[in-house]
PDB file of C-alpha atoms in Angstrom:
ATOM      1  CA  MET A   1      -1.881 -22.355  -9.720  1.00 40.00           C
ATOM      2  CA  ALA A   2      -2.528 -22.239  -6.059  1.00 41.00           C
ATOM      3  CA  ASN A   3      -4.820 -24.521  -4.251  1.00 43.00           C
ATOM      4  CA  GLN A   4      -8.017 -24.030  -2.139  1.00 41.00           C
ATOM      5  CA  VAL A   5      -5.882 -23.673   1.041  1.00 47.00           C
ATOM      6  CA  PHE A   6      -3.723 -20.698  -0.285  1.00 61.00           C
ATOM      7  CA  SER A   7      -2.790 -18.039   2.122  1.00 77.00           C
ATOM      8  CA  ILE A   8      -4.335 -14.617   2.032  1.00 83.00           C
ATOM      9  CA  GLN A   9      -1.007 -13.456   3.795  1.00 82.00           C
ATOM     10  CA  SER A  10       0.952 -14.656   0.652  1.00 84.00           C
ATOM     11  CA  VAL A  11      -1.054 -12.215  -1.392  1.00 87.00           C
ATOM     12  CA  PHE A  12      -0.162  -9.251   0.933  1.00 89.00           C
ATOM     13  CA  ASP A  13       3.363  -9.913   0.295  1.00 88.00           C
ATOM     14  CA  TYR A  14       2.765  -8.491  -3.270  1.00 89.00           C
ATOM     15  CA  ILE A  15       0.430  -5.660  -2.123  1.00 93.00           C
ATOM     16  CA  LEU A  16       2.439  -2.949  -1.503  1.00 95.00           C
ATOM     17  CA  THR A  17       0.253   0.115  -1.179  1.00 96.00           C
ATOM     18  CA  ARG A  18      -3.344   0.935  -0.122  1.00 96.00           C
ATOM     19  CA  ARG A  19      -3.988   1.650  -3.785  1.00 95.00           C
ATOM     20  CA  ASP A  20      -2.975  -1.821  -4.786  1.00 93.00           C
ATOM     21  CA  GLY A  21      -5.186  -3.530  -2.068  1.00 94.00           C
ATOM     22  CA  GLU A  22      -8.153  -1.246  -3.178  1.00 94.00           C
ATOM     23  CA  LYS A  23      -7.553  -2.114  -6.743  1.00 91.00           C
ATOM     24  CA  LEU A  24      -7.810  -5.748  -5.921  1.00 90.00           C
ATOM     25  CA  ILE A  25     -10.840  -5.320  -3.625  1.00 92.00           C
ATOM     26  CA  ASP A  26     -12.528  -3.277  -6.583  1.00 92.00           C
ATOM     27  CA  LEU A  27     -11.877  -6.055  -9.153  1.00 89.00           C
ATOM     28  CA  LEU A  28     -13.156  -8.812  -6.902  1.00 88.00           C
ATOM     29  CA  GLU A  29     -16.251  -6.697  -6.173  1.00 92.00           C
ATOM     30  CA  GLY A  30     -16.749  -6.074  -9.840  1.00 90.00           C
ATOM     31  CA  MET A  31     -16.733  -9.873 -10.496  1.00 87.00           C
ATOM     32  CA  VAL A  32     -19.056 -10.571  -7.779  1.00 88.00           C
ATOM     33  CA  PHE A  33     -21.378  -7.914  -8.498  1.00 89.00           C
ATOM     34  CA  SER A  34     -21.507  -8.867 -12.225  1.00 89.00           C
ATOM     35  CA  GLY A  35     -22.535 -12.556 -11.247  1.00 87.00           C
ATOM     36  CA  GLU A  36     -19.145 -14.178 -11.675  1.00 82.00           C
ATOM     37  CA  THR A  37     -18.347 -17.014  -9.586  1.00 74.00           C
ATOM     38  CA  LYS A  38     -14.757 -17.738 -10.645  1.00 74.00           C
ATOM     39  CA  VAL A  39     -11.725 -15.274 -10.411  1.00 76.00           C
ATOM     40  CA  ASP A  40     -10.968 -13.786 -13.801  1.00 77.00           C
ATOM     41  CA  LEU A  41      -7.099 -13.129 -13.293  1.00 72.00           C
ATOM     42  CA  SER A  42      -6.780 -11.621 -16.786  1.00 77.00           C
ATOM     43  CA  LEU A  43      -8.281  -8.633 -15.353  1.00 76.00           C
ATOM     44  CA  LEU A  44      -5.399  -7.872 -12.949  1.00 75.00           C
ATOM     45  CA  SER A  45      -3.276  -4.751 -13.560  1.00 76.00           C
ATOM     46  CA  SER A  46       0.188  -5.157 -14.538  1.00 78.00           C
ATOM     47  CA  GLU A  47       1.371  -4.283 -10.902  1.00 75.00           C
ATOM     48  CA  LEU A  48      -0.669  -7.158  -9.625  1.00 78.00           C
ATOM     49  CA  SER A  49      -0.397  -9.527 -12.379  1.00 79.00           C
ATOM     50  CA  VAL A  50       2.104 -11.650 -10.098  1.00 78.00           C
ATOM     51  CA  LEU A  51      -0.947 -12.514  -7.946  1.00 81.00           C
ATOM     52  CA  SER A  52      -2.112 -14.867 -10.755  1.00 77.00           C
ATOM     53  CA  ASN A  53       0.484 -17.439  -9.542  1.00 76.00           C
ATOM     54  CA  LEU A  54      -1.047 -17.252  -5.958  1.00 76.00           C
ATOM     55  CA  ILE A  55      -4.841 -17.185  -6.647  1.00 77.00           C
ATOM     56  CA  ASP A  56      -6.500 -20.261  -7.801  1.00 75.00           C
ATOM     57  CA  GLU A  57      -9.110 -19.374 -10.390  1.00 74.00           C
ATOM     58  CA  ASP A  58     -11.430 -22.168  -8.924  1.00 76.00           C
ATOM     59  CA  LEU A  59     -11.572 -20.387  -5.608  1.00 78.00           C
ATOM     60  CA  ASP A  60     -14.986 -19.330  -4.446  1.00 83.00           C
ATOM     61  CA  LEU A  61     -15.090 -15.614  -5.370  1.00 86.00           C
ATOM     62  CA  GLU A  62     -17.268 -14.269  -2.719  1.00 88.00           C
ATOM     63  CA  LYS A  63     -15.223 -15.973  -0.035  1.00 87.00           C
ATOM     64  CA  LEU A  64     -11.941 -14.797  -1.411  1.00 87.00           C
ATOM     65  CA  LEU A  65     -13.301 -11.354  -1.529  1.00 90.00           C
ATOM     66  CA  GLU A  66     -14.452 -11.513   2.060  1.00 92.00           C
ATOM     67  CA  GLU A  67     -11.558 -12.963   3.399  1.00 90.00           C
ATOM     68  CA  PHE A  68      -9.147 -10.413   1.513  1.00 92.00           C
ATOM     69  CA  ARG A  69     -11.237  -7.447   2.464  1.00 94.00           C
ATOM     70  CA  ASN A  70     -11.274  -8.595   6.299  1.00 94.00           C
ATOM     71  CA  ALA A  71      -7.520  -9.102   6.267  1.00 94.00           C
ATOM     72  CA  PHE A  72      -6.714  -6.071   4.404  1.00 96.00           C
ATOM     73  CA  TRP A  73      -8.410  -3.647   6.713  1.00 95.00           C
ATOM     74  CA  LYS A  74      -6.925  -5.328   9.645  1.00 95.00           C
ATOM     75  CA  LEU A  75      -3.323  -4.566   8.475  1.00 95.00           C
ATOM     76  CA  GLU A  76      -1.170  -1.857   9.777  1.00 96.00           C
ATOM     77  CA  PHE A  77      -0.942   1.128   7.418  1.00 97.00           C
ATOM     78  CA  VAL A  78       1.948   3.444   7.201  1.00 98.00           C
ATOM     79  CA  ASN A  79       1.227   6.806   5.738  1.00 98.00           C
ATOM     80  CA  LEU A  80       4.086   7.992   3.511  1.00 98.00           C
ATOM     81  CA  LYS A  81       4.108  11.330   1.657  1.00 98.00           C
ATOM     82  CA  LEU A  82       6.919  11.596  -0.942  1.00 98.00           C
ATOM     83  CA  ALA A  83       7.566  14.334  -3.565  1.00 97.00           C
ATOM     84  CA  TYR A  84       7.800  11.880  -6.384  1.00 97.00           C
ATOM     85  CA  THR A  85       6.093   8.654  -7.598  1.00 97.00           C
ATOM     86  CA  PRO A  86       8.456   5.869  -6.339  1.00 97.00           C
ATOM     87  CA  THR A  87       9.227   2.688  -8.368  1.00 96.00           C
ATOM     88  CA  ARG A  88       7.689  -0.513  -7.280  1.00 94.00           C
ATOM     89  CA  THR A  89      11.191  -1.754  -6.380  1.00 95.00           C
ATOM     90  CA  PHE A  90      11.641   1.168  -4.084  1.00 97.00           C
ATOM     91  CA  LEU A  91       8.208   0.589  -2.371  1.00 96.00           C
ATOM     92  CA  SER A  92       8.999  -3.056  -2.020  1.00 95.00           C
ATOM     93  CA  GLU A  93      12.186  -2.257  -0.205  1.00 97.00           C
ATOM     94  CA  LEU A  94      10.426   0.326   1.997  1.00 96.00           C
ATOM     95  CA  LYS A  95       7.589  -2.304   2.704  1.00 97.00           C
ATOM     96  CA  ARG A  96      10.228  -4.803   3.702  1.00 96.00           C
ATOM     97  CA  TRP A  97      12.068  -2.265   5.963  1.00 97.00           C
ATOM     98  CA  PHE A  98       8.739  -1.193   7.670  1.00 97.00           C
ATOM     99  CA  GLU A  99       7.737  -4.831   8.304  1.00 96.00           C
ATOM    100  CA  LYS A 100      11.006  -5.670   9.779  1.00 97.00           C
ATOM    101  CA  ASN A 101      11.162  -2.715  12.107  1.00 96.00           C
ATOM    102  CA  MET A 102       7.337  -2.728  13.108  1.00 96.00           C
ATOM    103  CA  ASN A 103       7.518  -6.665  13.481  1.00 95.00           C
ATOM    104  CA  GLY A 104       4.587  -7.397  11.139  1.00 93.00           C
ATOM    105  CA  PRO A 105       2.842  -6.951   7.786  1.00 94.00           C
ATOM    106  CA  VAL A 106       2.251  -3.363   6.598  1.00 96.00           C
ATOM    107  CA  ILE A 107       0.547  -1.641   3.686  1.00 97.00           C
ATOM    108  CA  ILE A 108       1.954   1.601   2.500  1.00 98.00           C
ATOM    109  CA  ASP A 109      -0.494   4.385   2.206  1.00 98.00           C
ATOM    110  CA  LEU A 110       1.292   6.549  -0.406  1.00 98.00           C
ATOM    111  CA  GLU A 111       0.583  10.198  -1.190  1.00 98.00           C
ATOM    112  CA  VAL A 112       2.772  12.192  -3.843  1.00 98.00           C
ATOM    113  CA  ASP A 113       2.951  15.944  -2.786  1.00 97.00           C
ATOM    114  CA  LYS A 114       5.600  17.788  -4.522  1.00 97.00           C
ATOM    115  CA  SER A 115       5.253  20.554  -2.100  1.00 94.00           C
ATOM    116  CA  ILE A 116       7.612  18.716   0.319  1.00 96.00           C
ATOM    117  CA  ILE A 117      10.353  19.190  -2.130  1.00 94.00           C
ATOM    118  CA  GLY A 118      12.058  15.915  -1.051  1.00 95.00           C
ATOM    119  CA  GLY A 119      12.463  13.601   1.651  1.00 95.00           C
ATOM    120  CA  ALA A 120       9.375  12.188   3.310  1.00 97.00           C
ATOM    121  CA  VAL A 121       6.743  12.692   5.726  1.00 98.00           C
ATOM    122  CA  ILE A 122       5.778   9.461   7.686  1.00 97.00           C
ATOM    123  CA  VAL A 123       3.050   8.461  10.044  1.00 97.00           C
ATOM    124  CA  ALA A 124       2.996   4.933  11.686  1.00 96.00           C
ATOM    125  CA  ARG A 125       1.384   3.882  14.859  1.00 94.00           C
ATOM    126  CA  ASP A 126       0.518   7.551  15.793  1.00 91.00           C
ATOM    127  CA  HIS A 127       4.072   8.575  15.441  1.00 95.00           C
ATOM    128  CA  TRP A 128       4.579  11.396  12.948  1.00 96.00           C
ATOM    129  CA  ARG A 129       7.990  12.515  11.469  1.00 97.00           C
ATOM    130  CA  ASP A 130       8.375  15.205   8.957  1.00 96.00           C
ATOM    131  CA  LEU A 131      11.690  14.583   7.339  1.00 95.00           C
ATOM    132  CA  SER A 132      10.988  16.756   4.298  1.00 95.00           C
ATOM    133  CA  ILE A 133      13.165  19.329   2.829  1.00 94.00           C
ATOM    134  CA  ALA A 134      10.319  21.862   2.926  1.00 93.00           C
ATOM    135  CA  GLN A 135      10.111  21.438   6.570  1.00 91.00           C
ATOM    136  CA  ARG A 136      13.656  21.620   7.154  1.00 88.00           C
ATOM    137  CA  TYR A 137      14.023  25.037   5.216  1.00 87.00           C
ATOM    138  CA  ALA A 138      10.625  26.370   5.968  1.00 82.00           C
ATOM    139  CA  PHE A 139      12.166  29.435   7.555  1.00 74.00           C
ATOM    140  CA  LEU A 140      13.816  30.145   4.388  1.00 74.00           C
ATOM    141  CA  LEU A 141      10.469  30.198   2.582  1.00 66.00           C
ATOM    142  CA  SER A 142       8.708  32.203   5.253  1.00 68.00           C
ATOM    143  CA  PRO A 143       7.455  35.636   4.076  1.00 69.00           C
ATOM    144  CA  LYS A 144       7.876  36.980   7.828  1.00 68.00           C
ATOM    145  CA  ARG A 145      11.719  36.288   7.767  1.00 59.00           C
ATOM    146  CA  HIS A 146      13.568  39.397   8.801  1.00 58.00           C
ATOM    147  CA  ILE A 147      17.208  40.277   8.400  1.00 59.00           C
ATOM    148  CA  THR A 148      18.557  42.392  11.301  1.00 57.00           C
TER     149      THR A 148
END
């Protein structure tokens, strides 16, 4: 187990998506509101079970929740729209790529939207790129297309 001086940052290495972070916040809030004082790591979902090696069950639960919540919402989020649900391995690789190219930790805010057909729509630091197949071939799908 980790000790009292564990790093919140080390937890973010395993939080790939906004949904992961929100799940952990919800879990910790539920424990705090139910009167728990210690972290019950058995309640972690399978995707987040790796965190049981990083979080000491003896940490102050309210302090952990506050530190995590504050640090989580200060991170940079990359909005990523894909046409399918990616594997955690793929998300991990994407997260590493974004962190390398954005020079810091990021959280992927994932949205699955089959209407983009394939490719991705990415929003990061107020930059937007539509690299979807639907956008590329939108003229073919347009009802106003005329053949002359």
